[in-house]
Short mmCIF file of C-alpha atoms in Angstrom, two decimals:
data_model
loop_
_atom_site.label_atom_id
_atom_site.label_comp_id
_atom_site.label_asym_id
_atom_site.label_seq_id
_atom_site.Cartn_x
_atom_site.Cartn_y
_atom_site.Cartn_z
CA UNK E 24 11.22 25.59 4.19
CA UNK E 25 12.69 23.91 7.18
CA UNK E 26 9.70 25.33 9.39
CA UNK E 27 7.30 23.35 7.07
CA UNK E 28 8.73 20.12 6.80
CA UNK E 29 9.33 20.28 10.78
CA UNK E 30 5.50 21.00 11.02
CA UNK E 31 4.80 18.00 8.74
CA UNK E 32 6.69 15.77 11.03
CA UNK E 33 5.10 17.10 14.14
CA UNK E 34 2.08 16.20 12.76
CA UNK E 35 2.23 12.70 13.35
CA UNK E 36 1.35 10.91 16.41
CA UNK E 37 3.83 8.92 17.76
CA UNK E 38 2.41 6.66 20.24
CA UNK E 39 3.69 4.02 23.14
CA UNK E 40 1.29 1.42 21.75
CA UNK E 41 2.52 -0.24 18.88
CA UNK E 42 -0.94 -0.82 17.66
CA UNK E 43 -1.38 2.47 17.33
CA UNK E 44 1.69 3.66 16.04
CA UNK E 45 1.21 5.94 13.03
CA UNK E 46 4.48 6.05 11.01
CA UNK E 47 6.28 10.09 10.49
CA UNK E 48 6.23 11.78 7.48
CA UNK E 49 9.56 11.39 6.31
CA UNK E 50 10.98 14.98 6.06
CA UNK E 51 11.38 16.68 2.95
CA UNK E 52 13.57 19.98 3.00
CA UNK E 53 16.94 18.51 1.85
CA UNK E 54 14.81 17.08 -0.88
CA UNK E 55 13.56 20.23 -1.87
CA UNK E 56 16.75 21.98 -1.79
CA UNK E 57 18.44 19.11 -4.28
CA UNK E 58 15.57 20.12 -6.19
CA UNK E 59 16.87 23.60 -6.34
CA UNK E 60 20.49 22.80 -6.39
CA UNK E 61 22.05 24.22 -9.47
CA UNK E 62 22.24 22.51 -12.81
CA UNK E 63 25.94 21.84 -14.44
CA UNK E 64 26.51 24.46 -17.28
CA UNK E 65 29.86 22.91 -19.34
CA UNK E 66 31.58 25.65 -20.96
CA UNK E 67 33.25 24.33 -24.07
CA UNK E 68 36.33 25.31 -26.23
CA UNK E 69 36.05 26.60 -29.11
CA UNK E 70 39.35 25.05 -31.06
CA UNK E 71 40.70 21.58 -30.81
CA UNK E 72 43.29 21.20 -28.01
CA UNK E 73 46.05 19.12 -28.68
CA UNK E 74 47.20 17.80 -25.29
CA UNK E 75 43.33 17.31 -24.36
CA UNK E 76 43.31 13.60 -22.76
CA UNK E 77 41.42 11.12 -23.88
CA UNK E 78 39.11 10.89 -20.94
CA UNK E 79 37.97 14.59 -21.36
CA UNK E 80 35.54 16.28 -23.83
CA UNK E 81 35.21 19.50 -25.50
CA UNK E 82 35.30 20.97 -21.43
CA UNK E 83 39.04 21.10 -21.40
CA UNK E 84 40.73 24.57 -22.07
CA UNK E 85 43.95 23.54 -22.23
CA UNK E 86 46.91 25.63 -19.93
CA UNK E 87 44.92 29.01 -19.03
CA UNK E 88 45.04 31.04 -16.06
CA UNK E 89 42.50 31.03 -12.87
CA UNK E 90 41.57 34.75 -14.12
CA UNK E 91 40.87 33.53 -18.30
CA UNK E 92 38.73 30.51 -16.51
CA UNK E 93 36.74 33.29 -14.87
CA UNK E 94 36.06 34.76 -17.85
CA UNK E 95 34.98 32.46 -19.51
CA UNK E 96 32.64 31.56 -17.05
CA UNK E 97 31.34 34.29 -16.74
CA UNK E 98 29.40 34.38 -13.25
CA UNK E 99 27.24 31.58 -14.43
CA UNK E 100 25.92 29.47 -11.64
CA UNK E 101 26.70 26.07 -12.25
CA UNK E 102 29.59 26.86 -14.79
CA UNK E 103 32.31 24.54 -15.58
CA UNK E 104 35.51 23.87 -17.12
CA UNK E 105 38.30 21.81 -16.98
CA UNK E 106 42.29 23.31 -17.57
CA UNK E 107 45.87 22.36 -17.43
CA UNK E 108 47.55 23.15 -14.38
CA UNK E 109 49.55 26.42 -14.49
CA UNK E 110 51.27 25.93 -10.67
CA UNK E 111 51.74 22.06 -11.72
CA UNK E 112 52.35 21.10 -15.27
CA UNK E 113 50.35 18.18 -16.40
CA UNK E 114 47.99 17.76 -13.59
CA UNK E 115 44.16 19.02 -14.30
CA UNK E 116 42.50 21.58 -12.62
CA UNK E 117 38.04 21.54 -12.22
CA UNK E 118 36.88 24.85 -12.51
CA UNK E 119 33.22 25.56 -11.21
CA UNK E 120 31.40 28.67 -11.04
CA UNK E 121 29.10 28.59 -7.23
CA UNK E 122 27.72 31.49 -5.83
CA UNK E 123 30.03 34.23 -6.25
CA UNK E 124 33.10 32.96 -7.07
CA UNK E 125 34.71 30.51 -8.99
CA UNK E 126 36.22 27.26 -7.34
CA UNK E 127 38.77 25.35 -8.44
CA UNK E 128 39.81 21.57 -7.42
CA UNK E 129 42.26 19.58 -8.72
CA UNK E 130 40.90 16.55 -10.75
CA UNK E 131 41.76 13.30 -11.15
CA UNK E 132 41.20 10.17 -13.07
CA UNK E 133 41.76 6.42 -12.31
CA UNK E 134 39.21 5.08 -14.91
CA UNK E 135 36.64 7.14 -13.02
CA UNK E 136 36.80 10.86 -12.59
CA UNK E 137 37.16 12.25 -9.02
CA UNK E 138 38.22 15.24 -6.42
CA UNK E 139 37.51 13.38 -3.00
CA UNK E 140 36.41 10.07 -2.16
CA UNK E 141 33.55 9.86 -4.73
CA UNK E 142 34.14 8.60 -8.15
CA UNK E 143 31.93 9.26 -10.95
CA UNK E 144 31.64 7.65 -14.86
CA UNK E 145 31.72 11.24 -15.99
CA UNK E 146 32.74 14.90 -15.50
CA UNK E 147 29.43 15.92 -15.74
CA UNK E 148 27.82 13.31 -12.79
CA UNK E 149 30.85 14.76 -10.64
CA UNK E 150 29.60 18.11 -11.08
CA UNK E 151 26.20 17.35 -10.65
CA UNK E 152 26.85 15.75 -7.16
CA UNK E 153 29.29 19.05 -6.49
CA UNK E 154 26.87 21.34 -6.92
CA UNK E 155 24.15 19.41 -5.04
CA UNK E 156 26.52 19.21 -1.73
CA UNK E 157 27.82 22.62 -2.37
CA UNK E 158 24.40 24.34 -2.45
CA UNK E 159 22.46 21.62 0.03
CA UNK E 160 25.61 22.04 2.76
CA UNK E 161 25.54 26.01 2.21
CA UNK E 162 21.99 26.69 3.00
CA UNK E 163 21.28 24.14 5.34
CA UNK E 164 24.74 23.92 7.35
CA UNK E 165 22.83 24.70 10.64
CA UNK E 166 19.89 22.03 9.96
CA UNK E 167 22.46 19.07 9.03
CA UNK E 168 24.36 19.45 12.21
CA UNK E 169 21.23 19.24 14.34
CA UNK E 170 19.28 16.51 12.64
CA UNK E 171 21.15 13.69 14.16
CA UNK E 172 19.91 15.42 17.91
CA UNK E 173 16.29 14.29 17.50
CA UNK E 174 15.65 10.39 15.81
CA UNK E 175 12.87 8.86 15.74
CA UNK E 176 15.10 5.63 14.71
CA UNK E 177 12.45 3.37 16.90
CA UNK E 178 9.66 4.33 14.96
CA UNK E 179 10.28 4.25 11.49
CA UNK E 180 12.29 2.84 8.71
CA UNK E 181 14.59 -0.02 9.86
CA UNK E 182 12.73 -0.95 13.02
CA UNK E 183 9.20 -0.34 11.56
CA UNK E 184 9.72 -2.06 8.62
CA UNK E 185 11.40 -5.39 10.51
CA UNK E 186 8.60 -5.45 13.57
CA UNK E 187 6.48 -8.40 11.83
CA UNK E 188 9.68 -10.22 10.73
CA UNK E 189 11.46 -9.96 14.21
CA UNK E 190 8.24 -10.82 16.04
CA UNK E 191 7.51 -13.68 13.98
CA UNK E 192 11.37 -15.23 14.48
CA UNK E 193 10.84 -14.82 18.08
CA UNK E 194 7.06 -16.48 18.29
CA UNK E 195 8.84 -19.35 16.46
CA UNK E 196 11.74 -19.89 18.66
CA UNK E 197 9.44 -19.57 21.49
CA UNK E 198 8.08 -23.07 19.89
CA UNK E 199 11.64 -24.49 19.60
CA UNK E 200 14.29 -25.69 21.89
CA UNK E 201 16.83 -23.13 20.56
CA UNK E 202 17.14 -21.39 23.70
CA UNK E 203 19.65 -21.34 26.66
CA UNK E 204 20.80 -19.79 29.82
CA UNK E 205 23.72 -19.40 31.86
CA UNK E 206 22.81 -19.79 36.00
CA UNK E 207 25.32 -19.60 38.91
CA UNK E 208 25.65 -22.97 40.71
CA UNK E 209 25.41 -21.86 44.66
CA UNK E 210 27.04 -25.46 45.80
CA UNK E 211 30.79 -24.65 43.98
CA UNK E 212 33.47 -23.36 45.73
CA UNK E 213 33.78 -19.09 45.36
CA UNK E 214 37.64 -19.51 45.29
CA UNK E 215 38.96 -18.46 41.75
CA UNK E 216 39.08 -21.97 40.42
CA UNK E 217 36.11 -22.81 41.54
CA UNK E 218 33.41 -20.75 39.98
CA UNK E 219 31.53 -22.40 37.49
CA UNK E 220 28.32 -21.26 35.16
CA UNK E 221 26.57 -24.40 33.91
CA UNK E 222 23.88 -24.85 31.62
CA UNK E 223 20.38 -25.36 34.17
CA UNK E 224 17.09 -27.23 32.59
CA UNK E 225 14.97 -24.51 34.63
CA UNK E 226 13.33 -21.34 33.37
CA UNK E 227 15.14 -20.18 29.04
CA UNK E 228 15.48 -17.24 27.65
CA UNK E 229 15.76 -16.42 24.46
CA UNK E 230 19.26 -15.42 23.12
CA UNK E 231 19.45 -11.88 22.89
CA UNK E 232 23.14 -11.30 21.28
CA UNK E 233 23.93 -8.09 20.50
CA UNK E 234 25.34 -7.21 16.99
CA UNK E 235 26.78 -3.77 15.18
CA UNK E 236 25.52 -3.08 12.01
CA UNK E 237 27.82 -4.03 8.72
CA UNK E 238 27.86 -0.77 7.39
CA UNK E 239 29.34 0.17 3.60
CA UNK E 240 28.92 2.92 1.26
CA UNK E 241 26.19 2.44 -0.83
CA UNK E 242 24.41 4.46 -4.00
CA UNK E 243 20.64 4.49 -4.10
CA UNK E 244 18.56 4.64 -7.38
CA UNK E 245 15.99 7.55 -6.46
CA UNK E 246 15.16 9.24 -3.58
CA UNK E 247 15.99 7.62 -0.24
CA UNK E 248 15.49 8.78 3.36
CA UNK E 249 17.89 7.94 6.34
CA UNK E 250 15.90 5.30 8.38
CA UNK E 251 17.76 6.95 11.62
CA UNK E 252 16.85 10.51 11.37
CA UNK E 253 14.26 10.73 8.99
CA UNK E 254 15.64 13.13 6.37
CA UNK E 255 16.98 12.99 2.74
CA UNK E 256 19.93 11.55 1.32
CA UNK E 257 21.09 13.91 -0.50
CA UNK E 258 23.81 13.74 -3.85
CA UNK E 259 24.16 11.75 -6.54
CA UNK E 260 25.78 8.61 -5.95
CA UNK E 261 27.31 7.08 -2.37
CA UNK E 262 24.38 8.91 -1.05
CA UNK E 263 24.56 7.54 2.63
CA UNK E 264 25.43 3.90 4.10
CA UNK E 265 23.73 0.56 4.01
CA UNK E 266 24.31 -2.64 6.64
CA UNK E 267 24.79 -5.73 4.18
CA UNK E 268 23.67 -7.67 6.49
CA UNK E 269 19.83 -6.27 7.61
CA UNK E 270 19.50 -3.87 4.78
CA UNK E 271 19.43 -0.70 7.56
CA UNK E 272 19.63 2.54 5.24
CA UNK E 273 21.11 5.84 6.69
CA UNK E 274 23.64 8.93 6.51
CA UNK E 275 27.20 8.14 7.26
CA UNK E 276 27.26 10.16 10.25
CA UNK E 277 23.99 9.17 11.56
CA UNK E 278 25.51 5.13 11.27
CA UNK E 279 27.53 6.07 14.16
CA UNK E 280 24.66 7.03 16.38
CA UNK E 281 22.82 3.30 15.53
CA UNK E 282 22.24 1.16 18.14
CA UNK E 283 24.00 -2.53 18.22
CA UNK E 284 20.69 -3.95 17.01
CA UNK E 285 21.42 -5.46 13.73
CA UNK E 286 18.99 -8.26 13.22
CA UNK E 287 20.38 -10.00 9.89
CA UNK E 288 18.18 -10.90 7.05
CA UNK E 289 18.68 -14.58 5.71
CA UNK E 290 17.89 -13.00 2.06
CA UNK E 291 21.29 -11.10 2.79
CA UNK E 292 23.11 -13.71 3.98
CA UNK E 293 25.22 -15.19 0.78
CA UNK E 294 26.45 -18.38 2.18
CA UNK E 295 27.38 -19.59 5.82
CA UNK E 296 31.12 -20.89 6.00
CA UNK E 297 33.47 -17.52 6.06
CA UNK E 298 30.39 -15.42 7.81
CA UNK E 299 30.98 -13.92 11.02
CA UNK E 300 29.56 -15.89 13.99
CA UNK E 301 27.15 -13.17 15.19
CA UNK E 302 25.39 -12.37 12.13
CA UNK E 303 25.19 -15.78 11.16
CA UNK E 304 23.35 -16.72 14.78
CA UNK E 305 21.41 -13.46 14.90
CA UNK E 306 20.30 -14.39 10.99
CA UNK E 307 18.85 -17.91 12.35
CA UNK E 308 18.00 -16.95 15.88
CA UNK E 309 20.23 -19.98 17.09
CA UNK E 310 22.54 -19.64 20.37
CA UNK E 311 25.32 -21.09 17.95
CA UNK E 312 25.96 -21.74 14.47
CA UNK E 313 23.72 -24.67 13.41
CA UNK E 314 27.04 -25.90 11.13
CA UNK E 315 28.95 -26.95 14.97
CA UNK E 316 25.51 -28.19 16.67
CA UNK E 317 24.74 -30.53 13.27
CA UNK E 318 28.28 -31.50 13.00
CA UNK E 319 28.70 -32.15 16.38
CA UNK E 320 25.17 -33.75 17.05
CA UNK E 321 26.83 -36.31 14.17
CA UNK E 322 30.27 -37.20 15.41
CA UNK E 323 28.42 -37.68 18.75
CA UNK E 324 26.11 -40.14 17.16
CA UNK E 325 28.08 -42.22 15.50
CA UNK E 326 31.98 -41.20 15.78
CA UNK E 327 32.97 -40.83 19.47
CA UNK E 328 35.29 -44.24 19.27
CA UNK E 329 36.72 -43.37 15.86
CA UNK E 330 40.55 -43.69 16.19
CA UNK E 331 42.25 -40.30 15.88
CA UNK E 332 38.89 -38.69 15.82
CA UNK E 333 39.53 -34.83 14.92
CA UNK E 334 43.24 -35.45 14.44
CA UNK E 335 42.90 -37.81 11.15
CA UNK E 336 41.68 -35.59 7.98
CA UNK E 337 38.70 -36.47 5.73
CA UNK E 338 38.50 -36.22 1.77
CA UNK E 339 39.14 -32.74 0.91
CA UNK E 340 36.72 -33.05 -1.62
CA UNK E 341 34.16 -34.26 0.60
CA UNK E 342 34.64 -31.94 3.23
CA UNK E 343 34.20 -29.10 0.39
CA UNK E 344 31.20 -31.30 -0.67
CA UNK E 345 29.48 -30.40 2.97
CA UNK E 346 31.11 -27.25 2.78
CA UNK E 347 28.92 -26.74 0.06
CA UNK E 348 25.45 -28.46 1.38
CA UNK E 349 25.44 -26.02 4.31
CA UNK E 350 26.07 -22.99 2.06
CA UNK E 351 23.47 -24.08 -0.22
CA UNK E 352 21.20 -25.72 1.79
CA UNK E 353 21.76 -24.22 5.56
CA UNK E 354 20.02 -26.11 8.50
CA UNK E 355 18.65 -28.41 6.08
CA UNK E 356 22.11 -29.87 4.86
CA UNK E 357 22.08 -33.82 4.61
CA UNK E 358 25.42 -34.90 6.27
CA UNK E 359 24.05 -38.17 7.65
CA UNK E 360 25.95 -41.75 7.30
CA UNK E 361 24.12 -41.96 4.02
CA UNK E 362 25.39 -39.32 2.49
CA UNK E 363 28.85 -39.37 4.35
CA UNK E 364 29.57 -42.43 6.15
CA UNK E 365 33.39 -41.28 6.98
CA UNK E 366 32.88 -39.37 9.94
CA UNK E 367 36.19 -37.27 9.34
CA UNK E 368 34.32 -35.48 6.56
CA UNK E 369 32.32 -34.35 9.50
CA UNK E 370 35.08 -33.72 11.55
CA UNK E 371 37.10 -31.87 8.74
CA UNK E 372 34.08 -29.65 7.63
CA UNK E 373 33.74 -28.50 11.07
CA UNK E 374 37.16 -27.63 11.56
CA UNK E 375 37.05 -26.03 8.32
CA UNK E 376 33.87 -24.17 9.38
CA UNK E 377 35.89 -22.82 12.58
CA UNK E 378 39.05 -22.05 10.93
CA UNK E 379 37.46 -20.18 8.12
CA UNK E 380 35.57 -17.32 10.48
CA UNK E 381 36.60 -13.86 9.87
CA UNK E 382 36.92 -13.12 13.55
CA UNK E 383 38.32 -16.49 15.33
CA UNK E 384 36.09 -18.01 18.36
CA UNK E 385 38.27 -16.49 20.76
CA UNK E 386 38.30 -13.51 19.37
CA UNK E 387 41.19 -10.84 18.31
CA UNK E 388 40.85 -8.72 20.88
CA UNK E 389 41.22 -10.91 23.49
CA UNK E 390 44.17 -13.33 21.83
CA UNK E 391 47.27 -11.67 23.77
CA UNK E 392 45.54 -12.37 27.07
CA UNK E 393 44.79 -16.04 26.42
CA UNK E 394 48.85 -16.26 25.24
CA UNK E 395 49.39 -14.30 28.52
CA UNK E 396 47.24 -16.20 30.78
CA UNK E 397 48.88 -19.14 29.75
CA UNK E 398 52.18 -18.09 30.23
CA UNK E 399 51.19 -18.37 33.69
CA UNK E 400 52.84 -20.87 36.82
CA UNK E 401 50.48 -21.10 39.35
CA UNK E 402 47.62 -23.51 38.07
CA UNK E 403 45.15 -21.21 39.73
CA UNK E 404 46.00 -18.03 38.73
CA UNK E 405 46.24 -19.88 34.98
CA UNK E 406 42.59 -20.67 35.65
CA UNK E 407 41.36 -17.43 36.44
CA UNK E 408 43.05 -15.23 34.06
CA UNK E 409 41.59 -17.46 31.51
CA UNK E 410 38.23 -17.08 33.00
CA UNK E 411 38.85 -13.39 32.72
CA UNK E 412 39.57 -13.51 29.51
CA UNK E 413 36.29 -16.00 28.39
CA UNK E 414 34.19 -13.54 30.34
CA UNK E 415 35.28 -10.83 27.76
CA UNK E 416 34.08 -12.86 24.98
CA UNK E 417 31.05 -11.90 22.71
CA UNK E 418 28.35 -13.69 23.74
CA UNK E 419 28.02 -15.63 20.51
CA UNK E 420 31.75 -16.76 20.84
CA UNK E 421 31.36 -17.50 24.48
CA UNK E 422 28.32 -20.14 23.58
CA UNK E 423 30.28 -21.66 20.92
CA UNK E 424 32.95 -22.28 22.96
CA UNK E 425 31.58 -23.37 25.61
CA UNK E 426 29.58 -26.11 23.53
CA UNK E 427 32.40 -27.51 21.95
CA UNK E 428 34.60 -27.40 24.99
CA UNK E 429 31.83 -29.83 26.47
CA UNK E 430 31.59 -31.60 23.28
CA UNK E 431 35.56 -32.65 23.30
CA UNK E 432 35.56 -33.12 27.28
CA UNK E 433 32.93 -35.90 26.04
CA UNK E 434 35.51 -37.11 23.14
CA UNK E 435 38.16 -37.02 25.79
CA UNK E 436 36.07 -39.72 28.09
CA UNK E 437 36.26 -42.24 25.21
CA UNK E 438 40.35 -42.14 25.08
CA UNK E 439 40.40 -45.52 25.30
CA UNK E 440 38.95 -46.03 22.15
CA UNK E 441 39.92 -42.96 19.70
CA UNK E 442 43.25 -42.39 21.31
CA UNK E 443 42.57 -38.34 22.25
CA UNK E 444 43.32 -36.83 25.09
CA UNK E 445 43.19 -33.50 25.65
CA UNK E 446 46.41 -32.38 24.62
CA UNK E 447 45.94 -33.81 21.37
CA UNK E 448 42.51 -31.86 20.50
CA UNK E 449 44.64 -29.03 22.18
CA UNK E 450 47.05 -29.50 19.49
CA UNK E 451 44.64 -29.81 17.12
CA UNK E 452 42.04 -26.65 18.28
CA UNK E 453 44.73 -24.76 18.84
CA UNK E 454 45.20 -22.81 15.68
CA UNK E 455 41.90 -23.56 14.73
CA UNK E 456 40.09 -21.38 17.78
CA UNK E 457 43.12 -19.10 18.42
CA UNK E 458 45.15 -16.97 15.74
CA UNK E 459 47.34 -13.63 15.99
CA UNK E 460 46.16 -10.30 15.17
CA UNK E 461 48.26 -9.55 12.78
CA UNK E 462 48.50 -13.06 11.29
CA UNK E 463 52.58 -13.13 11.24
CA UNK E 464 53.95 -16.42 10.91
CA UNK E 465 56.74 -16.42 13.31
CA UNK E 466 54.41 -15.21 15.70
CA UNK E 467 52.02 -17.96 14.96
CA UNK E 468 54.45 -20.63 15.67
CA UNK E 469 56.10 -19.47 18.79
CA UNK E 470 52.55 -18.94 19.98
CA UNK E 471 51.79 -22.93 19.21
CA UNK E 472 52.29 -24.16 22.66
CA UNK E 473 50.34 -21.70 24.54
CA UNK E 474 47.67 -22.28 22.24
CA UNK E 475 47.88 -25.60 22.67
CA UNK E 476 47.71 -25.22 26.19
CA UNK E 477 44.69 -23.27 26.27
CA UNK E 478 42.80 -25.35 24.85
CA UNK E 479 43.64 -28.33 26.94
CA UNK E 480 42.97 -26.27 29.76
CA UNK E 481 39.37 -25.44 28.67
CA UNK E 482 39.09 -29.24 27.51
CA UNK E 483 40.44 -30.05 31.38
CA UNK E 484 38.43 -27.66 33.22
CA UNK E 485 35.60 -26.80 31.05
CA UNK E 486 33.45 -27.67 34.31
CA UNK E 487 35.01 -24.76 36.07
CA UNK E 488 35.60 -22.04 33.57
CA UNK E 489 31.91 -21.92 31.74
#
């Protein structure tokens, strides 16, 4: 069987030209062999059992013996039964007849009946999917640990299906003036507090940010085929793995072999405050999240002489008000002077924006050597082990920082008038931008000052460092 769905695959053309591309045949022999997978026989008892709980049916035997649950199953394949513990009184033992012998697992039941990670409404569904791994994993052992070795991921199922879509984002942005690059500027100084990387009007290109997949366990009503290797997903329920975020479809263990190419779906995005800075650029093919370059394209309009601009708070029920708008409305969120004329609603709703990401701007892997680097004496070596540590950013996190480290250098140049330097955003971007990995209190505080720092320094020298 595994010789004729091979030759049904090899049939197929697959060709360098993407107008010519013919898609596989998606490959049938685990289908087949679910097909032929035992069915689930339950053997019941004949008399009432007393101590039968509630969640069981007529299945349960009561306390018998591994060699009386033999017996009464009699060498039928696909045989069940459920019994009372004899080695451990009051626990529940799954007995299930599959090829020649009898197996036995020890059951439990937490408002859904289980033996391993799966958990099923019924006895009978559990079985079902058993048998169905038992028989698929027993004939095929051989074929499931080689079909990861050849994928024809780039020409079928998640890439196929999202050509048009992805081609059609990146005609558009061609047409827009969502674009940027990063060039080296030959005239600044080489030493380490002297390299720079500014933003250069000349020749874009398009941000290309690269994103893992969002993977979860996921059941699939009907058949369903792993979009990375082409073959069935096989059981009952938790079949295989799908990313939330671009809808990808594949085995568990092939979702380790998936490239970081996860181009989110706007359909699958459920709101944009609390989602991850990647997916939420990737999803609108923007170099940064359009919440920071609306906000900021705001306060820079008509807040930049605001007294205590940043450090006084809005209306919290305004700022939930725009918190709202751009979850509801995205890009096309009204937060003009019409419908917010107190520019701290801005302010606070893009603090709140910041502070509210999953995975801070600068980032948790790279937190300890921020606090490190600016534990540091010697201004210069400050500089460059904070450069270090910028350079280890993700790309996404990098932008965004580096456009709102420009946009409060700007705020900084109007002291005069709003009273902030930049210590004070420092104090305020602090625990905004930065927080611990393993969110303790005490460590937040005694980390406060270093924070602080940081910031200031990237506020300071945001010339030099980006």
């Amino acid at each position: 069987m595994a010789a004729s769905s091979n030759s049904s695959l090899s049939g197929s053309s697959v060709s360098s030209d993407p107008e010519d591309y013919q898609p596989p045949i998606w490959k049938s022999y685990l289908y087949q062999l679910q097909q032929e997978a035992p069915r689930p026989k339950r053997i019941t008892c004949p008399q009432e059992i007393e101590s039968r709980p509630k969640y069981y049916g007529r299945e349960f035997h009561g306390l018998i013996s591994r060699e009386q649950a033999d017996e009464l199953l009699d060498g039928a394949e696909g045989a069940y039964l459920i019994r009372e513990s004899q080695r451990q009184p009051g626990t529940c033992t799954l007995a299930l007849r599959f090829g020649i012998q009898t197996l036995n697992y020890r059951l439990f039941y937490d408002g859904k009946h289980f033996v391993g990670e799966k958990r099923f409404e019924s006895v009978h569904d559990l079985v079902t999917d058993g048998l169905i791994t038992l028989y698929i994993e027993t004939k095929a052992s051989e074929y499931i640990a080689k079909m990861t070795t050849n994928p024809i991921y780039q020409h079928l199922g998640y890439t196929s299906l999202l050509r048009d879509k992805i081609t059609h984002r990146l005609n558009r942005a061609r047409s827009e003036p969502k674009r940027v690059t990063f060039q080296q500027d030959d005239k600044i100084s080489t030493s380490p507090a002297g390299r720079r990387t500014a933003l250069k009007d000349g020749p874009e290109k398009l941000c290309n940010y690269e994103k893992v997949h969002n993977f979860k366990v996921h059941t699939f009503r009907g058949p369903h085929w792993c979009e990375y290797c082409a073959n069935f997903m096989w059981g009952l329920i938790a079949q295989g793995v799908r990313c939330s975020d671009c809808g990808l479809n594949v085995h568990k263990q092939c979702s380790k072999l998936v490239p970081s190419d996860c181009q989110p779906d706007l359909r699958r995005i459920k709101k944009v405050f609390s989602c991850d800075l990647t997916t939420l650029v990737k999803a609108h093919n923007t170099p940064r999240p359009m919440v920071l370059d609306m906000c900021i394209r705001e306060i820079e309009q008509r807040g930049l002489t605001s007294e205590g601009l940043y450090r006084v708070s809005g209306f919290t029920e305004h700022i939930e008000d725009v918190r709202l708008a751009f979850d509801r409305d995205g890009e096309k969120a009204d937060i003009s002077a019409n419908a917010y004329p107190d520019i701290n609603t801005i302010t606070g709703a893009m603090k709140l924006y910041l502070r509210d990401l999953p995975i801070p701007v600068i980032t948790y892997d790279v937190y300890s050597k921020f606090i490190q680097a600016a534990k540091i004496n010697d201004p210069d070596a400050r500089l460059e082990a904070i450069h270090d540590g910028l350079l280890q950013l993700p790309p996404a996190h990098y932008e965004t920082l580096r456009y709102l480290m420009t946009h409060l250098k700007r705020v900084t140049m109007y002291e005069k008038d709003n009273l902030m330097n930049a210590e004070n955003l420092g104090i305020v971007f602090g625990p905004t931008l930065m927080q611990p990995p393993d969110q303790n209190t005490l460590a937040s505080l005694n980390d406060m000052r270093h924070q602080k720092l940081i910031i200031q320094l990237l506020i300071e020298h945001e010339d030099i460092l980006f």
